[in-house]
PDB file of C-alpha atoms in Angstrom:
ATOM      1  CA  MET A 240     129.608  97.066  61.981  1.00 56.00           C
ATOM      2  CA  ARG A 241     131.395  93.611  63.221  1.00 61.00           C
ATOM      3  CA  ARG A 242     133.429  95.340  65.572  1.00 62.00           C
ATOM      4  CA  ILE A 243     130.012  96.930  67.313  1.00 56.00           C
ATOM      5  CA  ILE A 244     128.553  93.289  67.266  1.00 53.00           C
ATOM      6  CA  PHE A 245     131.815  91.923  68.731  1.00 50.00           C
ATOM      7  CA  VAL A 246     131.344  94.568  71.530  1.00 48.00           C
ATOM      8  CA  LEU A 247     128.014  94.032  72.037  1.00 47.00           C
ATOM      9  CA  LEU A 248     128.594  90.061  72.372  1.00 45.00           C
ATOM     10  CA  LEU A 249     131.357  90.808  74.945  1.00 43.00           C
ATOM     11  CA  LEU A 250     129.331  92.742  77.127  1.00 43.00           C
ATOM     12  CA  ALA A 251     126.575  90.424  76.873  1.00 42.00           C
ATOM     13  CA  ALA A 252     128.818  87.541  78.063  1.00 41.00           C
ATOM     14  CA  LEU A 253     130.757  89.818  80.576  1.00 38.00           C
ATOM     15  CA  HIS A 254     127.298  90.875  82.155  1.00 40.00           C
ATOM     16  CA  PRO A 255     126.233  88.811  85.182  1.00 37.00           C
ATOM     17  CA  LEU A 256     123.124  86.871  84.634  1.00 40.00           C
ATOM     18  CA  SER A 257     120.139  88.535  86.368  1.00 48.00           C
ATOM     19  CA  PHE A 258     117.273  86.468  87.862  1.00 60.00           C
ATOM     20  CA  GLY A 259     114.113  86.653  86.138  1.00 63.00           C
ATOM     21  CA  GLN A 260     114.795  84.883  82.815  1.00 72.00           C
ATOM     22  CA  THR A 261     112.365  82.009  82.114  1.00 80.00           C
ATOM     23  CA  GLY A 262     114.181  78.733  82.472  1.00 82.00           C
ATOM     24  CA  GLN A 263     116.757  79.909  85.000  1.00 90.00           C
ATOM     25  CA  LYS A 264     117.267  77.936  88.036  1.00 91.00           C
ATOM     26  CA  ALA A 265     115.573  79.685  90.728  1.00 93.00           C
ATOM     27  CA  PRO A 266     117.296  80.735  93.594  1.00 91.00           C
ATOM     28  CA  GLN A 267     117.844  78.456  96.545  1.00 89.00           C
ATOM     29  CA  LEU A 268     115.608  79.130  99.332  1.00 92.00           C
ATOM     30  CA  ALA A 269     116.027  77.615 102.465  1.00 93.00           C
ATOM     31  CA  LEU A 270     113.731  78.885 105.608  1.00 95.00           C
ATOM     32  CA  LYS A 271     111.779  77.454 108.670  1.00 95.00           C
ATOM     33  CA  ASP A 272     108.153  77.605 108.417  1.00 96.00           C
ATOM     34  CA  LEU A 273     106.087  78.766 111.097  1.00 95.00           C
ATOM     35  CA  ARG A 274     106.009  75.258 112.559  1.00 93.00           C
ATOM     36  CA  GLY A 275     109.655  75.212 112.675  1.00 95.00           C
ATOM     37  CA  ARG A 276     109.933  72.514 109.730  1.00 96.00           C
ATOM     38  CA  ASP A 277     112.830  73.231 107.112  1.00 95.00           C
ATOM     39  CA  LEU A 278     111.406  74.794 103.966  1.00 96.00           C
ATOM     40  CA  ARG A 279     113.920  74.140 101.201  1.00 96.00           C
ATOM     41  CA  LEU A 280     112.836  74.681  97.342  1.00 95.00           C
ATOM     42  CA  SER A 281     115.160  71.831  96.434  1.00 94.00           C
ATOM     43  CA  ASP A 282     112.696  69.618  98.150  1.00 96.00           C
ATOM     44  CA  TYR A 283     110.209  70.753  95.591  1.00 97.00           C
ATOM     45  CA  LEU A 284     111.624  69.104  92.594  1.00 96.00           C
ATOM     46  CA  GLY A 285     109.047  67.573  90.451  1.00 97.00           C
ATOM     47  CA  LYS A 286     106.483  69.903  91.809  1.00 98.00           C
ATOM     48  CA  VAL A 287     105.167  73.408  90.107  1.00 98.00           C
ATOM     49  CA  VAL A 288     105.812  75.679  93.091  1.00 98.00           C
ATOM     50  CA  LEU A 289     104.104  79.067  93.523  1.00 98.00           C
ATOM     51  CA  VAL A 290     106.305  81.590  96.108  1.00 97.00           C
ATOM     52  CA  ASN A 291     103.907  83.766  97.181  1.00 98.00           C
ATOM     53  CA  PHE A 292     105.479  86.944  98.758  1.00 97.00           C
ATOM     54  CA  TRP A 293     102.934  88.646 101.047  1.00 96.00           C
ATOM     55  CA  ALA A 294     102.325  90.535 104.543  1.00 95.00           C
ATOM     56  CA  THR A 295      99.535  90.657 106.682  1.00 94.00           C
ATOM     57  CA  TRP A 296      99.484  94.589 106.478  1.00 93.00           C
ATOM     58  CA  CYS A 297      98.744  94.494 102.486  1.00 93.00           C
ATOM     59  CA  PRO A 298      95.055  94.373 101.515  1.00 93.00           C
ATOM     60  CA  PRO A 299      95.567  92.824  98.085  1.00 95.00           C
ATOM     61  CA  CYS A 300      98.161  90.492  99.807  1.00 95.00           C
ATOM     62  CA  ARG A 301      95.092  89.258 102.285  1.00 94.00           C
ATOM     63  CA  ALA A 302      92.398  89.115  99.623  1.00 94.00           C
ATOM     64  CA  GLU A 303      94.611  86.954  97.484  1.00 96.00           C
ATOM     65  CA  VAL A 304      94.992  84.103 100.149  1.00 97.00           C
ATOM     66  CA  PRO A 305      91.551  82.578  99.907  1.00 96.00           C
ATOM     67  CA  ASP A 306      92.481  82.230  95.958  1.00 96.00           C
ATOM     68  CA  LEU A 307      95.692  80.587  97.095  1.00 97.00           C
ATOM     69  CA  VAL A 308      94.447  78.040  99.793  1.00 98.00           C
ATOM     70  CA  LYS A 309      91.968  76.841  97.003  1.00 97.00           C
ATOM     71  CA  MET A 310      94.550  76.337  94.292  1.00 97.00           C
ATOM     72  CA  GLN A 311      96.232  74.308  96.922  1.00 97.00           C
ATOM     73  CA  ARG A 312      93.539  72.360  97.834  1.00 97.00           C
ATOM     74  CA  GLU A 313      92.166  72.105  94.011  1.00 97.00           C
ATOM     75  CA  TYR A 314      95.500  71.351  92.222  1.00 98.00           C
ATOM     76  CA  LYS A 315      97.537  69.680  95.068  1.00 97.00           C
ATOM     77  CA  GLY A 316      96.943  66.312  93.365  1.00 97.00           C
ATOM     78  CA  ARG A 317      98.082  67.452  89.994  1.00 97.00           C
ATOM     79  CA  GLY A 318     101.688  68.790  91.716  1.00 97.00           C
ATOM     80  CA  LEU A 319     100.943  72.372  92.790  1.00 98.00           C
ATOM     81  CA  ARG A 320     102.448  73.526  95.820  1.00 98.00           C
ATOM     82  CA  VAL A 321     102.098  76.963  97.501  1.00 98.00           C
ATOM     83  CA  ILE A 322     104.804  78.527  99.831  1.00 98.00           C
ATOM     84  CA  GLY A 323     103.964  81.727 101.375  1.00 98.00           C
ATOM     85  CA  VAL A 324     106.997  83.995 102.687  1.00 97.00           C
ATOM     86  CA  THR A 325     106.100  87.136 104.407  1.00 97.00           C
ATOM     87  CA  TYR A 326     107.603  90.663 103.958  1.00 94.00           C
ATOM     88  CA  PRO A 327     108.600  92.827 106.854  1.00 94.00           C
ATOM     89  CA  PRO A 328     107.394  94.384 109.439  1.00 91.00           C
ATOM     90  CA  GLN A 329     105.737  91.170 110.410  1.00 89.00           C
ATOM     91  CA  THR A 330     105.793  89.148 113.640  1.00 93.00           C
ATOM     92  CA  ALA A 331     105.304  85.402 113.951  1.00 95.00           C
ATOM     93  CA  GLU A 332     102.301  85.725 115.968  1.00 95.00           C
ATOM     94  CA  GLU A 333     100.313  88.099 113.512  1.00 95.00           C
ATOM     95  CA  VAL A 334     101.178  85.572 110.766  1.00 96.00           C
ATOM     96  CA  ARG A 335     100.079  82.620 112.937  1.00 96.00           C
ATOM     97  CA  GLN A 336      96.912  84.501 113.769  1.00 96.00           C
ATOM     98  CA  PHE A 337      96.092  85.165 109.963  1.00 95.00           C
ATOM     99  CA  ILE A 338      96.972  81.589 109.197  1.00 96.00           C
ATOM    100  CA  ARG A 339      94.525  80.338 111.728  1.00 96.00           C
ATOM    101  CA  GLU A 340      91.799  82.681 110.440  1.00 94.00           C
ATOM    102  CA  LEU A 341      91.739  82.082 106.788  1.00 93.00           C
ATOM    103  CA  ARG A 342      92.884  78.395 107.394  1.00 96.00           C
ATOM    104  CA  ILE A 343      96.181  78.560 105.227  1.00 97.00           C
ATOM    105  CA  ASN A 344      96.844  75.165 103.943  1.00 97.00           C
ATOM    106  CA  TYR A 345     100.338  75.672 102.735  1.00 98.00           C
ATOM    107  CA  PRO A 346     103.585  76.461 104.578  1.00 97.00           C
ATOM    108  CA  VAL A 347     104.329  80.221 105.478  1.00 97.00           C
ATOM    109  CA  ALA A 348     107.961  81.529 106.563  1.00 97.00           C
ATOM    110  CA  LEU A 349     108.801  84.666 107.817  1.00 96.00           C
ATOM    111  CA  GLY A 350     110.937  86.292 105.203  1.00 95.00           C
ATOM    112  CA  THR A 351     113.136  89.359 105.189  1.00 94.00           C
ATOM    113  CA  LYS A 352     113.533  91.765 102.237  1.00 93.00           C
ATOM    114  CA  GLU A 353     116.678  90.138 101.376  1.00 94.00           C
ATOM    115  CA  THR A 354     114.406  86.865 100.984  1.00 95.00           C
ATOM    116  CA  LYS A 355     112.305  88.538  98.362  1.00 94.00           C
ATOM    117  CA  ALA A 356     115.424  90.376  96.749  1.00 94.00           C
ATOM    118  CA  LEU A 357     116.488  87.029  95.833  1.00 93.00           C
ATOM    119  CA  PHE A 358     113.523  86.568  93.450  1.00 93.00           C
ATOM    120  CA  ASP A 359     112.672  90.292  92.767  1.00 91.00           C
ATOM    121  CA  GLN A 360     113.978  93.212  93.320  1.00 89.00           C
ATOM    122  CA  SER A 361     111.048  95.482  93.616  1.00 87.00           C
ATOM    123  CA  GLU A 362     109.018  96.250  96.724  1.00 83.00           C
ATOM    124  CA  THR A 363     105.629  95.333  95.202  1.00 88.00           C
ATOM    125  CA  LEU A 364     103.403  93.135  97.241  1.00 93.00           C
ATOM    126  CA  PRO A 365     101.890  90.728  96.435  1.00 95.00           C
ATOM    127  CA  VAL A 366     104.365  88.852  94.237  1.00 96.00           C
ATOM    128  CA  THR A 367     104.234  85.333  92.993  1.00 97.00           C
ATOM    129  CA  VAL A 368     107.008  83.582  91.733  1.00 97.00           C
ATOM    130  CA  VAL A 369     106.082  80.398  89.386  1.00 97.00           C
ATOM    131  CA  ILE A 370     108.525  77.751  89.522  1.00 97.00           C
ATOM    132  CA  ASP A 371     108.421  74.315  87.374  1.00 97.00           C
ATOM    133  CA  ARG A 372     109.011  70.849  87.914  1.00 97.00           C
ATOM    134  CA  GLU A 373     112.505  71.058  87.094  1.00 96.00           C
ATOM    135  CA  GLY A 374     113.162  73.803  89.457  1.00 96.00           C
ATOM    136  CA  ASN A 375     113.233  76.538  87.176  1.00 96.00           C
ATOM    137  CA  PHE A 376     111.947  79.900  87.240  1.00 96.00           C
ATOM    138  CA  ARG A 377     108.883  80.354  84.698  1.00 96.00           C
ATOM    139  CA  GLU A 378     107.197  83.468  85.775  1.00 95.00           C
ATOM    140  CA  LEU A 379     107.055  86.513  87.885  1.00 95.00           C
ATOM    141  CA  ILE A 380     103.502  87.770  88.760  1.00 95.00           C
ATOM    142  CA  GLU A 381     102.930  91.106  90.244  1.00 93.00           C
ATOM    143  CA  GLY A 382      99.787  91.960  92.069  1.00 93.00           C
ATOM    144  CA  ILE A 383      96.789  89.786  92.834  1.00 94.00           C
ATOM    145  CA  LEU A 384      97.272  86.014  90.800  1.00 95.00           C
ATOM    146  CA  LEU A 385      94.259  86.768  88.632  1.00 94.00           C
ATOM    147  CA  PRO A 386      92.216  83.556  87.384  1.00 93.00           C
ATOM    148  CA  GLU A 387      93.161  84.442  83.959  1.00 93.00           C
ATOM    149  CA  GLU A 388      96.914  84.288  84.807  1.00 96.00           C
ATOM    150  CA  PHE A 389      96.454  80.815  86.637  1.00 96.00           C
ATOM    151  CA  GLU A 390      94.744  79.329  83.709  1.00 96.00           C
ATOM    152  CA  GLN A 391      97.198  80.619  81.251  1.00 96.00           C
ATOM    153  CA  LYS A 392     100.788  80.812  83.031  1.00 96.00           C
ATOM    154  CA  ILE A 393     100.286  78.052  85.691  1.00 97.00           C
ATOM    155  CA  LYS A 394      97.776  75.457  84.762  1.00 97.00           C
ATOM    156  CA  PRO A 395      99.755  74.461  81.518  1.00 97.00           C
ATOM    157  CA  LEU A 396     102.875  73.516  83.754  1.00 97.00           C
ATOM    158  CA  LEU A 397     100.548  71.385  85.793  1.00 97.00           C
ATOM    159  CA  GLN A 398      99.791  68.852  82.751  1.00 90.00           C
TER     160      GLN A 398
ATOM    161  CA  MET B1219      81.807 102.114  37.092  1.00 53.00           C
ATOM    162  CA  ARG B1220      79.726  99.087  38.383  1.00 63.00           C
ATOM    163  CA  ILE B1221      82.578  98.414  40.850  1.00 65.00           C
ATOM    164  CA  ASN B1222      82.662 101.932  42.117  1.00 70.00           C
ATOM    165  CA  ARG B1223      78.735 101.509  42.676  1.00 73.00           C
ATOM    166  CA  ILE B1224      79.533  98.137  44.648  1.00 67.00           C
ATOM    167  CA  ALA B1225      82.214  99.983  46.518  1.00 67.00           C
ATOM    168  CA  ALA B1226      79.973 102.894  47.539  1.00 68.00           C
ATOM    169  CA  LEU B1227      77.578 100.607  48.606  1.00 65.00           C
ATOM    170  CA  LEU B1228      79.668  98.579  50.760  1.00 65.00           C
ATOM    171  CA  GLY B1229      81.141 101.713  52.083  1.00 63.00           C
ATOM    172  CA  LEU B1230      77.622 102.726  52.922  1.00 58.00           C
ATOM    173  CA  ILE B1231      76.595  99.495  54.847  1.00 63.00           C
ATOM    174  CA  VAL B1232      79.843  99.576  56.751  1.00 59.00           C
ATOM    175  CA  ALA B1233      79.262 103.177  57.907  1.00 58.00           C
ATOM    176  CA  LEU B1234      75.751 102.431  59.084  1.00 54.00           C
ATOM    177  CA  SER B1235      76.993  99.609  60.865  1.00 56.00           C
ATOM    178  CA  LEU B1236      79.609 101.487  62.737  1.00 53.00           C
ATOM    179  CA  GLY B1237      76.968 103.842  63.622  1.00 52.00           C
ATOM    180  CA  ALA B1238      74.521 101.209  64.848  1.00 51.00           C
ATOM    181  CA  LEU B1239      77.290  99.798  67.160  1.00 51.00           C
ATOM    182  CA  SER B1240      78.599 103.217  68.466  1.00 50.00           C
ATOM    183  CA  ALA B1241      75.048 103.711  69.384  1.00 51.00           C
ATOM    184  CA  ARG B1242      74.768 100.570  71.439  1.00 61.00           C
ATOM    185  CA  ALA B1243      77.894 100.516  72.812  1.00 68.00           C
ATOM    186  CA  GLU B1244      79.127 103.725  75.161  1.00 85.00           C
ATOM    187  CA  THR B1245      82.156 104.333  76.614  1.00 94.00           C
ATOM    188  CA  LYS B1246      81.815 105.705  79.981  1.00 96.00           C
ATOM    189  CA  THR B1247      83.702 107.165  82.852  1.00 97.00           C
ATOM    190  CA  ALA B1248      83.641 106.234  86.560  1.00 97.00           C
ATOM    191  CA  THR B1249      85.378 108.111  88.810  1.00 97.00           C
ATOM    192  CA  ILE B1250      85.648 105.712  91.995  1.00 97.00           C
ATOM    193  CA  ARG B1251      86.756 106.972  95.382  1.00 97.00           C
ATOM    194  CA  VAL B1252      88.881 104.139  96.911  1.00 97.00           C
ATOM    195  CA  GLU B1253      89.741 103.543 100.497  1.00 95.00           C
ATOM    196  CA  GLY B1254      92.868 101.912 101.970  1.00 92.00           C
ATOM    197  CA  MET B1255      95.231 102.620  99.118  1.00 92.00           C
ATOM    198  CA  HIS B1256      98.638 104.035 100.835  1.00 87.00           C
ATOM    199  CA  CYS B1257     101.000 103.324  98.448  1.00 84.00           C
ATOM    200  CA  LYS B1258     102.174 102.763  94.654  1.00 84.00           C
ATOM    201  CA  MET B1259     101.795  98.772  94.793  1.00 85.00           C
ATOM    202  CA  CYS B1260      98.275  99.078  95.884  1.00 90.00           C
ATOM    203  CA  SER B1261      97.243 101.371  93.266  1.00 93.00           C
ATOM    204  CA  ALA B1262      98.719  98.824  90.842  1.00 92.00           C
ATOM    205  CA  SER B1263      97.030  96.081  92.355  1.00 93.00           C
ATOM    206  CA  VAL B1264      93.703  97.973  91.577  1.00 96.00           C
ATOM    207  CA  ALA B1265      94.436  98.819  88.003  1.00 96.00           C
ATOM    208  CA  LYS B1266      95.717  95.094  87.401  1.00 95.00           C
ATOM    209  CA  ALA B1267      92.668  93.829  88.408  1.00 96.00           C
ATOM    210  CA  LEU B1268      90.237  96.397  86.866  1.00 97.00           C
ATOM    211  CA  GLN B1269      92.295  96.214  83.456  1.00 97.00           C
ATOM    212  CA  ALA B1270      91.610  92.354  83.423  1.00 95.00           C
ATOM    213  CA  THR B1271      87.887  93.164  83.410  1.00 97.00           C
ATOM    214  CA  ASP B1272      86.032  92.419  80.442  1.00 96.00           C
ATOM    215  CA  GLY B1273      84.745  95.778  79.213  1.00 97.00           C
ATOM    216  CA  VAL B1274      87.110  97.857  80.732  1.00 98.00           C
ATOM    217  CA  GLU B1275      88.997 100.467  78.217  1.00 97.00           C
ATOM    218  CA  LYS B1276      91.483 102.591  80.170  1.00 98.00           C
ATOM    219  CA  VAL B1277      92.211 102.857  83.978  1.00 98.00           C
ATOM    220  CA  GLU B1278      94.177 105.459  85.831  1.00 97.00           C
ATOM    221  CA  VAL B1279      94.706 104.568  89.778  1.00 97.00           C
ATOM    222  CA  SER B1280      96.097 107.311  92.046  1.00 96.00           C
ATOM    223  CA  HIS B1281      97.031 106.099  95.665  1.00 94.00           C
ATOM    224  CA  GLU B1282      97.578 109.795  96.345  1.00 94.00           C
ATOM    225  CA  LYS B1283      94.222 111.097  95.398  1.00 96.00           C
ATOM    226  CA  GLY B1284      92.491 108.031  96.560  1.00 96.00           C
ATOM    227  CA  VAL B1285      90.675 107.401  93.245  1.00 97.00           C
ATOM    228  CA  ALA B1286      90.455 105.112  90.313  1.00 97.00           C
ATOM    229  CA  VAL B1287      89.206 106.663  86.732  1.00 97.00           C
ATOM    230  CA  VAL B1288      87.975 103.924  84.730  1.00 98.00           C
ATOM    231  CA  GLN B1289      86.412 104.426  81.204  1.00 98.00           C
ATOM    232  CA  TYR B1290      84.592 101.411  80.432  1.00 97.00           C
ATOM    233  CA  ASP B1291      82.088  99.940  77.521  1.00 97.00           C
ATOM    234  CA  ASP B1292      78.691  99.732  79.489  1.00 95.00           C
ATOM    235  CA  GLN B1293      77.103  97.193  77.668  1.00 95.00           C
ATOM    236  CA  LYS B1294      79.950  94.725  78.940  1.00 96.00           C
ATOM    237  CA  VAL B1295      80.497  96.032  82.343  1.00 97.00           C
ATOM    238  CA  THR B1296      78.381  98.111  84.903  1.00 96.00           C
ATOM    239  CA  GLU B1297      79.957 100.512  87.413  1.00 96.00           C
ATOM    240  CA  ALA B1298      78.709  98.410  90.392  1.00 96.00           C
ATOM    241  CA  LYS B1299      80.911  95.464  88.719  1.00 97.00           C
ATOM    242  CA  LEU B1300      83.698  97.672  88.873  1.00 97.00           C
ATOM    243  CA  ARG B1301      83.207  98.311  92.345  1.00 97.00           C
ATOM    244  CA  GLU B1302      82.900  94.877  93.024  1.00 97.00           C
ATOM    245  CA  VAL B1303      86.331  94.528  91.289  1.00 97.00           C
ATOM    246  CA  ILE B1304      88.238  96.855  93.703  1.00 97.00           C
ATOM    247  CA  ASN B1305      86.443  95.489  96.617  1.00 96.00           C
ATOM    248  CA  GLY B1306      88.133  91.978  95.525  1.00 95.00           C
ATOM    249  CA  THR B1307      91.643  93.545  95.485  1.00 95.00           C
ATOM    250  CA  GLY B1308      91.113  94.096  99.351  1.00 94.00           C
ATOM    251  CA  PHE B1309      90.611  97.854  99.217  1.00 96.00           C
ATOM    252  CA  LYS B1310      87.174  99.634  99.652  1.00 96.00           C
ATOM    253  CA  ALA B1311      85.481 101.381  96.788  1.00 97.00           C
ATOM    254  CA  VAL B1312      83.113 104.263  98.679  1.00 93.00           C
ATOM    255  CA  GLU B1313      79.712 104.702  97.451  1.00 82.00           C
ATOM    256  CA  GLU B1314      79.454 108.316  96.846  1.00 74.00           C
ATOM    257  CA  LYS B1315      76.177 109.864  98.238  1.00 60.00           C
ATOM    258  CA  SER B1316      74.378 112.094  96.038  1.00 48.00           C
ATOM    259  CA  ALA B1317      73.567 115.818  97.084  1.00 45.00           C
ATOM    260  CA  GLY B1318      70.220 114.910  98.342  1.00 42.00           C
ATOM    261  CA  ASP B1319      71.040 112.008 100.898  1.00 42.00           C
TER     262      ASP B1319
END
């Protein structure tokens, strides 16, 4: 029995940590937003960050954007910051047009499959990664971010 | 003997209450055609939103069939509300026309 436990512990120690564990440091994200400004997660320490992976061709992603715009507006003063990262195929012009139409009030960058894979290996969209004020991963929310998920998983981080 | 009688009486009350409750709350099944779902993640988004709706008991969404099958408590939620929830996910719940239309 002891030998089994030892082997299990050894395997656990040798297995590389995969991203997705609560409290783990969030991966470094360094992109340029569509206005050409640097977008680095490390610049957001002290804020609660929602990194929203989305695409203009994805109906639930489009449906979710107005809620994200509202969250950014209402909770900015309490330290909430939304970052949009698109998923291909996507052109800058398509995204810019969408930003204008929906009056997106947070930075948006063009991402790649690899950008999303830093946080999430699935092909699910939309996906929202929640990062706390210390830069730690807290939640990965698949699908539209529902109001009750905001209340339960994000609002407590804004206290 | 007296305890047995009390237990029987309580059992009867519980059975009658449950009967009354079930008479009021009925589980219904709605089969709603949904336009625009082309992938697994689309149906997952619709299913997630429906499952989070008060009164919804069971959800099966198929992007292949373009259908959401929802079991719900008709005392808590209506089919119209379910359609509204689906439309809120960016897809379109299609109104089925009756044979007479």
